[in-house]
Short mmCIF file of C-alpha atoms and ligand atoms in Angstrom, two decimals:
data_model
loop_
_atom_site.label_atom_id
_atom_site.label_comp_id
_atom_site.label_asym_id
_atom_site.label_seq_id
_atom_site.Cartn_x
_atom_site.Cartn_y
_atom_site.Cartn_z
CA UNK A 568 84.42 127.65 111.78
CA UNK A 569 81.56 125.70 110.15
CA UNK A 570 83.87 125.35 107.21
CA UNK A 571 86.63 124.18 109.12
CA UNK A 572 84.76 121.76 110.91
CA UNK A 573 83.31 120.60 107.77
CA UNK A 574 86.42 120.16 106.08
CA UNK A 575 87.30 117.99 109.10
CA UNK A 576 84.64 115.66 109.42
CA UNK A 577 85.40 115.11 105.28
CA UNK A 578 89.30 114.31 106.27
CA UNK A 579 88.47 112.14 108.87
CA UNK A 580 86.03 109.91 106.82
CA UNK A 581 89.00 109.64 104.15
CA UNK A 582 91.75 108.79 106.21
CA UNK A 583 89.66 106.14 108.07
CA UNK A 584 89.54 104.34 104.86
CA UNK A 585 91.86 101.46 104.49
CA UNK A 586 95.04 102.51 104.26
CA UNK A 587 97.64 99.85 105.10
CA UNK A 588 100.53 100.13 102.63
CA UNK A 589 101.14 103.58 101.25
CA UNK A 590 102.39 104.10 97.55
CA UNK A 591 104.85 106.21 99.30
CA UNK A 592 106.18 102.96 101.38
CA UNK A 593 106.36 101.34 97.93
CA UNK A 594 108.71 103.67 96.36
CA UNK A 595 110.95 104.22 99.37
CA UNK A 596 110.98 100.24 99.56
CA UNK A 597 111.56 100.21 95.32
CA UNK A 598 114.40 102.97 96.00
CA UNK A 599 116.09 101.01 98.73
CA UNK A 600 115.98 97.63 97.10
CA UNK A 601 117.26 98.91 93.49
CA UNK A 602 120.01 101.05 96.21
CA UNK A 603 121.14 98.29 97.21
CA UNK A 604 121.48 96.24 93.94
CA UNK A 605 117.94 94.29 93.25
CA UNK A 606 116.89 95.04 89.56
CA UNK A 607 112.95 96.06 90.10
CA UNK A 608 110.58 95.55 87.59
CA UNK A 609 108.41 98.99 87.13
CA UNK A 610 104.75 97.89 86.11
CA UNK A 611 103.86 101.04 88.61
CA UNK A 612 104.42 104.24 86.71
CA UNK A 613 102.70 105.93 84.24
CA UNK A 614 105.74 107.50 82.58
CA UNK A 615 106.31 106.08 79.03
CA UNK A 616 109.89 104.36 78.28
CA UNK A 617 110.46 105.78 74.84
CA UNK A 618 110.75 110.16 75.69
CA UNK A 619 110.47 112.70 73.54
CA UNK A 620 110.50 112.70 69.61
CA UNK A 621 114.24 113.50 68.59
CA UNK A 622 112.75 116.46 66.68
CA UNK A 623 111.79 118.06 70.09
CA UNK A 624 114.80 117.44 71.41
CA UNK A 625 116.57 119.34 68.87
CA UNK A 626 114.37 121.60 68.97
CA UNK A 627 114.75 122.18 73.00
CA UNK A 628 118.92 122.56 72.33
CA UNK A 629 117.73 125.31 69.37
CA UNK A 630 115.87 127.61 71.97
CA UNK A 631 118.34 127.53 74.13
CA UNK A 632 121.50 128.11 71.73
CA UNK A 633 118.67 130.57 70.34
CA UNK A 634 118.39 132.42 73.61
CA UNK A 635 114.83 131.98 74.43
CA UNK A 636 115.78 131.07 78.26
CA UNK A 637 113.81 133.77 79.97
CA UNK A 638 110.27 134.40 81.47
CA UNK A 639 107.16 134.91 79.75
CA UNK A 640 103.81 136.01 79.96
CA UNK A 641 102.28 133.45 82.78
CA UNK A 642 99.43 132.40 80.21
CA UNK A 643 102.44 131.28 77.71
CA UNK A 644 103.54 132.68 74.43
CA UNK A 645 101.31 133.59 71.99
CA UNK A 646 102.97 131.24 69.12
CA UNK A 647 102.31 127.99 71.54
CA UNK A 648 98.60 129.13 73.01
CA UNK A 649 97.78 129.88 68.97
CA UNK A 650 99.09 126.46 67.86
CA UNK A 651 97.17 124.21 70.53
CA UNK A 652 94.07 126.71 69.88
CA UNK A 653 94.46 125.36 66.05
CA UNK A 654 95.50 122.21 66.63
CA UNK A 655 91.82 121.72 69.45
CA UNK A 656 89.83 123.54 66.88
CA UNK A 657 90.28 121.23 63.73
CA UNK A 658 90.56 118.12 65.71
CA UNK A 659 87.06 118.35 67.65
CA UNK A 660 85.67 120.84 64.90
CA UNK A 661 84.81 123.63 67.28
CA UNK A 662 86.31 127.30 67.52
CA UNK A 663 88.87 128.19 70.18
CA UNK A 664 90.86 130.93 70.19
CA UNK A 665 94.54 131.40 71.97
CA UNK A 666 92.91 133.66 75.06
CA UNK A 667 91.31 130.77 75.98
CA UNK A 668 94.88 128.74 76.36
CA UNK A 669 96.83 128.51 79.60
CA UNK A 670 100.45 127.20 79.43
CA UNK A 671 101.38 125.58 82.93
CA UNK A 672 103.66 123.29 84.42
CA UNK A 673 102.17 119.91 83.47
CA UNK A 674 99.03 118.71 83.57
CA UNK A 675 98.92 118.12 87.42
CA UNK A 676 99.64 122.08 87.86
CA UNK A 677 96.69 122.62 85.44
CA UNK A 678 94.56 120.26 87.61
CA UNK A 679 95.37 122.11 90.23
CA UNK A 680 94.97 125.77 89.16
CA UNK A 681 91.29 124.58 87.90
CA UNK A 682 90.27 123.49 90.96
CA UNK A 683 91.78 126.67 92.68
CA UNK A 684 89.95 128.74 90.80
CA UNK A 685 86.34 127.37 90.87
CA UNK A 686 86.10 125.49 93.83
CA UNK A 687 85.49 127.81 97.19
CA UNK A 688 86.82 126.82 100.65
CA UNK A 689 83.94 124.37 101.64
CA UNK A 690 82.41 123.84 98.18
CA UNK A 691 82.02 120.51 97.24
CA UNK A 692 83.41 118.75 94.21
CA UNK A 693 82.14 115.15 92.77
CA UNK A 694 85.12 113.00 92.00
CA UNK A 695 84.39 109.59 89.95
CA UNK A 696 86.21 106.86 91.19
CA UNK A 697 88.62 104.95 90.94
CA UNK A 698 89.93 108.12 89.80
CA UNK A 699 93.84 109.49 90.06
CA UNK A 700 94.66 110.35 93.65
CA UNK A 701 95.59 114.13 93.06
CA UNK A 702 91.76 115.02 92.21
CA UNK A 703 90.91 114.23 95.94
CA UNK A 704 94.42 115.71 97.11
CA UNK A 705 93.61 118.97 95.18
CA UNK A 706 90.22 119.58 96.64
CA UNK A 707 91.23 118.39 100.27
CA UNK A 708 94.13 121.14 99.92
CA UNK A 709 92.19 123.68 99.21
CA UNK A 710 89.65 122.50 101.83
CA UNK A 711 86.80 121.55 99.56
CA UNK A 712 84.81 118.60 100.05
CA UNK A 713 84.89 115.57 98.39
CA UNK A 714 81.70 113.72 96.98
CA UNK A 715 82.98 110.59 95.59
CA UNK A 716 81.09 108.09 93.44
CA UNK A 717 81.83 104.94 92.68
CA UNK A 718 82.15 103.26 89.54
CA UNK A 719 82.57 99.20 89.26
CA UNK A 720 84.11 96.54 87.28
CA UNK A 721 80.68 94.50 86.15
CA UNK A 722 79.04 98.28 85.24
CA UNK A 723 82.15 98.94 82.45
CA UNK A 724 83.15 101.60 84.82
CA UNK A 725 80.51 103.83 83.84
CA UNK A 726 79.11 106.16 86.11
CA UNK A 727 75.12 106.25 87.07
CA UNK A 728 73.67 109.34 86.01
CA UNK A 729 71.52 109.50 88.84
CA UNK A 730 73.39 108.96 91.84
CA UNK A 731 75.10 111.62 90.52
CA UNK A 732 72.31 113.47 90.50
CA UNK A 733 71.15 112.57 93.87
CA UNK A 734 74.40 113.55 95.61
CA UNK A 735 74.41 117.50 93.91
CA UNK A 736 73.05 120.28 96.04
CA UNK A 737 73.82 124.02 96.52
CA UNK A 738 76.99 123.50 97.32
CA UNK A 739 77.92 121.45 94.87
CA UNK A 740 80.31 123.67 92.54
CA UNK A 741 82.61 121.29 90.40
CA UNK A 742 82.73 117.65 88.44
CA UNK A 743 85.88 115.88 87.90
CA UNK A 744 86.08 113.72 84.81
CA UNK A 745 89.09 111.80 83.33
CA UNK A 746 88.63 109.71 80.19
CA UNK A 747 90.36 107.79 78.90
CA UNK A 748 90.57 106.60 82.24
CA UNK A 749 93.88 106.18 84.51
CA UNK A 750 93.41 103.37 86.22
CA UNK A 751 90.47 101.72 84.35
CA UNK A 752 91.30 102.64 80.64
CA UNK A 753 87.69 103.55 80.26
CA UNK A 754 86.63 105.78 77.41
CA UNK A 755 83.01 107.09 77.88
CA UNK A 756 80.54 106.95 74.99
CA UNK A 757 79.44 110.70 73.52
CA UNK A 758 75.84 110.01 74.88
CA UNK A 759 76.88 109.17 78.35
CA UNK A 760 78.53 112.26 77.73
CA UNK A 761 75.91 114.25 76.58
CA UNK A 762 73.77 112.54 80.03
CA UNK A 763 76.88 114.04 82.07
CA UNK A 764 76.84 117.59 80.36
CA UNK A 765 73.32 117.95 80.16
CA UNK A 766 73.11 117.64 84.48
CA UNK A 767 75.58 119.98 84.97
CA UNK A 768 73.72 122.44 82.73
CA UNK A 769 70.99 121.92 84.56
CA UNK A 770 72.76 122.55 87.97
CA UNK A 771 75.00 125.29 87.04
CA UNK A 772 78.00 123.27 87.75
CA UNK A 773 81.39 123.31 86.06
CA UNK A 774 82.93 120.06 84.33
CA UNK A 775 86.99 119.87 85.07
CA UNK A 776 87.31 117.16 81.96
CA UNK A 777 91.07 115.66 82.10
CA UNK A 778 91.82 114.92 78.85
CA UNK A 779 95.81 114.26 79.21
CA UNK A 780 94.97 110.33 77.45
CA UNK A 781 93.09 111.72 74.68
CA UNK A 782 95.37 110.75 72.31
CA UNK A 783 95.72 107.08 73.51
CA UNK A 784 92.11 106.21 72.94
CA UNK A 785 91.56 103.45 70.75
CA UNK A 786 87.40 104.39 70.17
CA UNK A 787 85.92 107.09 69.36
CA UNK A 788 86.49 109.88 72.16
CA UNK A 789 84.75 113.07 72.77
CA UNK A 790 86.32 116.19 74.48
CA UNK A 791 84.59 118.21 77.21
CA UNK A 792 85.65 121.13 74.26
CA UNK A 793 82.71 119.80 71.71
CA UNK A 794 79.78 120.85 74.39
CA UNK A 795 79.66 124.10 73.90
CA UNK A 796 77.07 124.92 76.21
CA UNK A 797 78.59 123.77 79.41
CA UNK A 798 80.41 125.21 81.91
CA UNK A 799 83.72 123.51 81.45
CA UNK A 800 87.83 123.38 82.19
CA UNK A 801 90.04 121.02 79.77
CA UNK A 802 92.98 119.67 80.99
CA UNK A 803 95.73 118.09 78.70
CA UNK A 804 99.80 118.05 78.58
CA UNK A 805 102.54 117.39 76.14
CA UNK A 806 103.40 114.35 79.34
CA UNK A 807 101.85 111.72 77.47
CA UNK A 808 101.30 112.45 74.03
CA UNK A 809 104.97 113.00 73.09
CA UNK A 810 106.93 111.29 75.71
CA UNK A 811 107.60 115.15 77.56
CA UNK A 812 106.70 114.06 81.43
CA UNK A 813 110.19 115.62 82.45
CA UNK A 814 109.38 119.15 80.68
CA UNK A 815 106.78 119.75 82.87
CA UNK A 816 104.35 121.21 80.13
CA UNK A 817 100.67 120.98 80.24
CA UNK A 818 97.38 123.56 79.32
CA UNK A 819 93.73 124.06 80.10
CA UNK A 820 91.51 125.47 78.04
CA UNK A 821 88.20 127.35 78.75
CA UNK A 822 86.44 130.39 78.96
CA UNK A 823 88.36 133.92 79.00
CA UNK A 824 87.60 134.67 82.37
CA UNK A 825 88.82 131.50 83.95
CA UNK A 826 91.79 130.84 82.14
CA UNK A 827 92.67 134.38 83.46
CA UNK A 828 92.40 133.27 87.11
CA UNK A 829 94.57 130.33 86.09
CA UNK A 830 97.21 132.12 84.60
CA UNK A 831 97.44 134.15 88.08
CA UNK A 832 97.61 130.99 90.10
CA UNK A 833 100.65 130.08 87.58
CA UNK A 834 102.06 133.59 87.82
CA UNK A 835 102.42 132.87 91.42
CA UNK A 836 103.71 130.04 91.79
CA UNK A 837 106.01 129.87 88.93
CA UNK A 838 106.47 132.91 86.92
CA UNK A 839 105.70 131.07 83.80
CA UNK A 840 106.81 127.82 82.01
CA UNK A 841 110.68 128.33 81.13
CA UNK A 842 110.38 129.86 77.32
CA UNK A 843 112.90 127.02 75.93
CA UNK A 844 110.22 124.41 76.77
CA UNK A 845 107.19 126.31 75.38
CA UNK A 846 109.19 126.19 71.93
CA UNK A 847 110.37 122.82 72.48
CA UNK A 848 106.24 122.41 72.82
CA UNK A 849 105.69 124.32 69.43
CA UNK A 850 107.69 121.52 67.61
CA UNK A 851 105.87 118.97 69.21
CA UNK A 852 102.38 119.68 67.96
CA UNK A 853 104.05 119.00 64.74
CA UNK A 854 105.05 115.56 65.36
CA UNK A 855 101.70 113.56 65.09
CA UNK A 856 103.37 110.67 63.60
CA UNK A 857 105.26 109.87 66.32
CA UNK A 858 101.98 110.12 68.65
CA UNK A 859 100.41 107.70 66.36
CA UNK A 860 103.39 105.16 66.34
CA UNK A 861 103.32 105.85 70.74
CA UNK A 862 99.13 105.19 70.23
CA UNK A 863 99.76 101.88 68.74
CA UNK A 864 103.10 100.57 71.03
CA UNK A 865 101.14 101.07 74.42
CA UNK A 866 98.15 99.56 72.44
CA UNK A 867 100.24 96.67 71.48
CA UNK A 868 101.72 96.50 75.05
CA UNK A 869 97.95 97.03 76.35
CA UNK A 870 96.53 93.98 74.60
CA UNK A 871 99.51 91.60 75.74
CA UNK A 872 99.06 92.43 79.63
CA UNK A 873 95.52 91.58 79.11
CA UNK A 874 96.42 88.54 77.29
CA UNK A 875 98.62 87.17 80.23
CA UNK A 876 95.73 88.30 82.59
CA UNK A 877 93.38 86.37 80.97
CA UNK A 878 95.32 83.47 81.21
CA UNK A 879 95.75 84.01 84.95
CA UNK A 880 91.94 83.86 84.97
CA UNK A 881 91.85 87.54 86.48
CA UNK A 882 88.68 89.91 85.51
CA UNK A 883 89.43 93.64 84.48
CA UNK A 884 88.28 95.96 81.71
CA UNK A 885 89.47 95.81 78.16
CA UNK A 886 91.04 99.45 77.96
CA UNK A 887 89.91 102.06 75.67
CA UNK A 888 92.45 103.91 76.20
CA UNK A 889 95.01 105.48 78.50
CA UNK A 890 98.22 103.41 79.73
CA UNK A 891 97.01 100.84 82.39
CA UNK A 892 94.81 97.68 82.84
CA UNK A 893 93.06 97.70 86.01
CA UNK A 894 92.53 93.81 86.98
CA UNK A 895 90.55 92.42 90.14
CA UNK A 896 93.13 90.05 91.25
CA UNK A 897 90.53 88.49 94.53
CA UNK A 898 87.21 87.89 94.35
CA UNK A 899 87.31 88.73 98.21
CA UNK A 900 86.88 92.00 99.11
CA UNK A 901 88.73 91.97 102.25
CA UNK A 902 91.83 91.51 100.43
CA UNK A 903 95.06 93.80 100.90
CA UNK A 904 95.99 94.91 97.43
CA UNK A 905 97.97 97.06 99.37
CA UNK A 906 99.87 94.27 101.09
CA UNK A 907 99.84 91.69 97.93
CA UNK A 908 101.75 94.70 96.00
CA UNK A 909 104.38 95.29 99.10
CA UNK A 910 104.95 91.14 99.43
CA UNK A 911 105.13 91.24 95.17
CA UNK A 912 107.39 93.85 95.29
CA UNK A 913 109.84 92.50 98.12
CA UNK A 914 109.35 89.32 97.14
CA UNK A 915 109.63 89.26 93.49
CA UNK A 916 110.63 92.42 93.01
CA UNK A 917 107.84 94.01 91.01
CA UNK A 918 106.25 96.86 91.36
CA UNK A 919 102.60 97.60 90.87
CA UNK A 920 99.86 99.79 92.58
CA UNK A 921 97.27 98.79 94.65
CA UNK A 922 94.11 100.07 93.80
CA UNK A 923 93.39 101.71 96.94
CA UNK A 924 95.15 104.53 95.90
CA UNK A 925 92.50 104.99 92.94
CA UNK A 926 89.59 104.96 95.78
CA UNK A 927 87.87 102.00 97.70
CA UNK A 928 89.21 99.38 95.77
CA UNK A 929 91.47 96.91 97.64
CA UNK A 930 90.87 93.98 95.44
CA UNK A 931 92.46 95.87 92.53
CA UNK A 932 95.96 96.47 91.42
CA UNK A 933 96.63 98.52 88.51
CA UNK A 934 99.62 97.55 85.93
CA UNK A 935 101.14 100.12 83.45
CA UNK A 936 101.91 99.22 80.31
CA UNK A 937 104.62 101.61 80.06
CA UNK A 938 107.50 99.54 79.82
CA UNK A 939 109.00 96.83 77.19
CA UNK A 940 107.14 93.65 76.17
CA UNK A 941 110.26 91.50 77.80
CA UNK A 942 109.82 93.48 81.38
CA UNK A 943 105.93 93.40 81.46
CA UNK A 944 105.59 89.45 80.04
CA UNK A 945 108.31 89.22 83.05
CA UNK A 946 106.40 91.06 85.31
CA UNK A 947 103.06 89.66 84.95
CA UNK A 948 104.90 85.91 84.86
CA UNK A 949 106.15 87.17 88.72
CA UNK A 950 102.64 88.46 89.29
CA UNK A 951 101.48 84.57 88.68
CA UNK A 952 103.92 82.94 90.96
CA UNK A 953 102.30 85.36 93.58
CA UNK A 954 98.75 84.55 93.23
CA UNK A 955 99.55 80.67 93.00
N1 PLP B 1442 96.13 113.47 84.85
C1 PLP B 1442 96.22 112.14 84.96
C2 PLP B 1442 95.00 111.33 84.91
C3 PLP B 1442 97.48 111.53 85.12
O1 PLP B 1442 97.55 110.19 85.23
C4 PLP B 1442 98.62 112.35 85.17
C5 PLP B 1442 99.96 111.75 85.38
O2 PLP B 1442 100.15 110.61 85.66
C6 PLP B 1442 98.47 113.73 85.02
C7 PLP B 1442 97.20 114.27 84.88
C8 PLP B 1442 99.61 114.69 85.11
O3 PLP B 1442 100.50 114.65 84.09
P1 PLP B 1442 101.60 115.79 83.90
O4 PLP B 1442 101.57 116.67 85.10
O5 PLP B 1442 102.89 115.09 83.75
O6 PLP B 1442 101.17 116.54 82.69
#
């Protein structure tokens, strides 16, 4: 009952927030408009235009012609854990081996499955914000509470060490970290880091590290894998890197014992990831060419949004990485984000998100960089005529 009442008291204080325009509204408005003819430019989604390398494609049509269209073990097959335990191992220098691989559907069911299996009902988890909406919807489903801390624009987006601190007591079981960021394209330094790892050592807590950006990062990045002494679930997917978010292939990696539990959580809901797409997977670890050439078209894409921000006169954060820049666009903080992106979008027919989705942040929209240079230069000259 205390639980319950707990887990209450935590909903209410959420929903309270502001909450005017939904992203749902958004995309049933998008859907309707493009339904009934309007062309709608997509700065919103975080899917990249260009899809899979052609050798994974070929690759998918080989499994199936092949046969390999049947269930597997729910931890994925031993060829695909062993190749992203090799491919982890030499690119952060450490030593992991395939047991310590789950295969599940996407990222997001990774995410999941992690929190599943560390948080317990009432346990609370610290979520840095402005941080991707399922973290929160995660934790809320499994009736966990939500400590949120926020970050800010004039800080970098770097979290303080000690409020974090502060806000950790016995119940405190799990911290969620994504770098490079989605919405900020913040990459944090190794020391800040090392500050991070070294608290949660201290308080026995357990690091849930998304890592599904890693490759976009355009510093120097360090993985939740390369501290080995911390208690600690990596989250990544072939989504991003390679173009796959239709597949629906992701993985976590960490000890033996958890990435059992996960693999039961994935048993259950889904048997396993279908076998073609685990082999379609296996080719794409091979392809790191093509996620260098991706790296360097949303990093060419990245630097001209900012470039037509700046001209607008609009603050943000020069990504490090990840798909998005995160711009202020009102120095008022009573502003509807929320409001400006439904008027923008009905309007002038582009589509962005407000930043109130990320967390408290309704003077924020966030634009991804996802699509060609034509449609965002397009885009961002709409997103002008607005704030005029
Ligand atoms: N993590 C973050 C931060 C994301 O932005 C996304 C997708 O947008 C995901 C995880 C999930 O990706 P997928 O489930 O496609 O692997």
């Amino acid at each position: 009952l205390l639980i319950d009442e707990a887990v209450k008291a935590q909903k209410i204080s959420i929903d309270e927030g502001k909450k005017a325009i939904s992203v749902i509204d958004m995309f049933i408005l998008a859907k309707r408009m493009e339904k009934e003819g309007s062309e709608v430019i997509h700065l919103e989604v975080g899917e990249p235009d260009f899809g899979p390398p052609e050798k994974v494609k070929r690759a998918t049509y080989d499994a199936i012609s092949k046969g390999y269209t049947h269930y597997t073990e729910p931890s994925g097959i031993l060829s695909l854990r062993e190749g992203i335990a090799n491919s982890v191992s030499e690119r952060y220098s450490i030593d992991v081996s395939p047991e310590q691989v789950a295969i599940t559907s996407g990222g997001r069911f990774s995410v999941y499955a992690s929190i599943l299996s560390t948080l317990s009902p009432g346990g609370e988890a610290i979520v840095i914000q402005p941080a991707w909406p399922a973290y929160v919807d995660c934790i809320e489903t499994i009736r966990g509470r939500i400590i949120s801390i926020k970050t800010n624009l004039e800080e970098g987006w770097k979290p303080d060490i000690e409020s974090i601190s502060n806000l950790i007591n016995n119940s405190t079981e799990l911290i969620v970290i994504n770098y490079p960021n989605n919405p900020t394209g913040k990459v944090l330094e190794k020391r800040d880091m090392r500050a991070l790892v070294d608290l949660a050592i201290e308080r026995n807590i357990t690091i849930l590290s998304d890592e599904v950006y890693s490759d976009y990062s355009f510093k120097p990045f360090s993985s939740i894998l390369e501290f080995h002494d911390c208690k600690s679930i990596c989250v990544s997917s072939f989504s991003k890197s390679y173009g796959m978010t239709g597949f629906r292939i992701g993985y976590a990696i960490s000890n033996v014992g958890t990435i059992r539990k996960i693999s039961k959580i994935q048993a259950l809901a889904s048997t396993s990831v279908p076998e073609f797409i685990q082999y379609a997977a296996i080719e794409a670890l091979k392809c790191k060419d093509d996620v260098k050439k991706y790296t360097s078209l949303i990093r060419e894409r990245i630097n001209l949004v900012c470039k037509e921000l700046k001209k607008m006169n609009l603050s943000y954060y020069e990504p490090d990485g990840a798909f998005y820049v995160f711009p202020r666009i009102s120095k008022d903080r009573s502003f509807d984000a929320g409001k400006f992106s439904f008027d923008l979008l009905k309007d002038k027919k582009v589509s962005v998100t407000p930043g109130i989705t990320f967390g408290d942040y309704p003077d924020f929209i966030r634009i991804s960089a996802c699509q060609a240079e034509h449609l965002l230069l397009e885009g961002l000259r709409r997103i002008g005529e607005m704030l005029r």
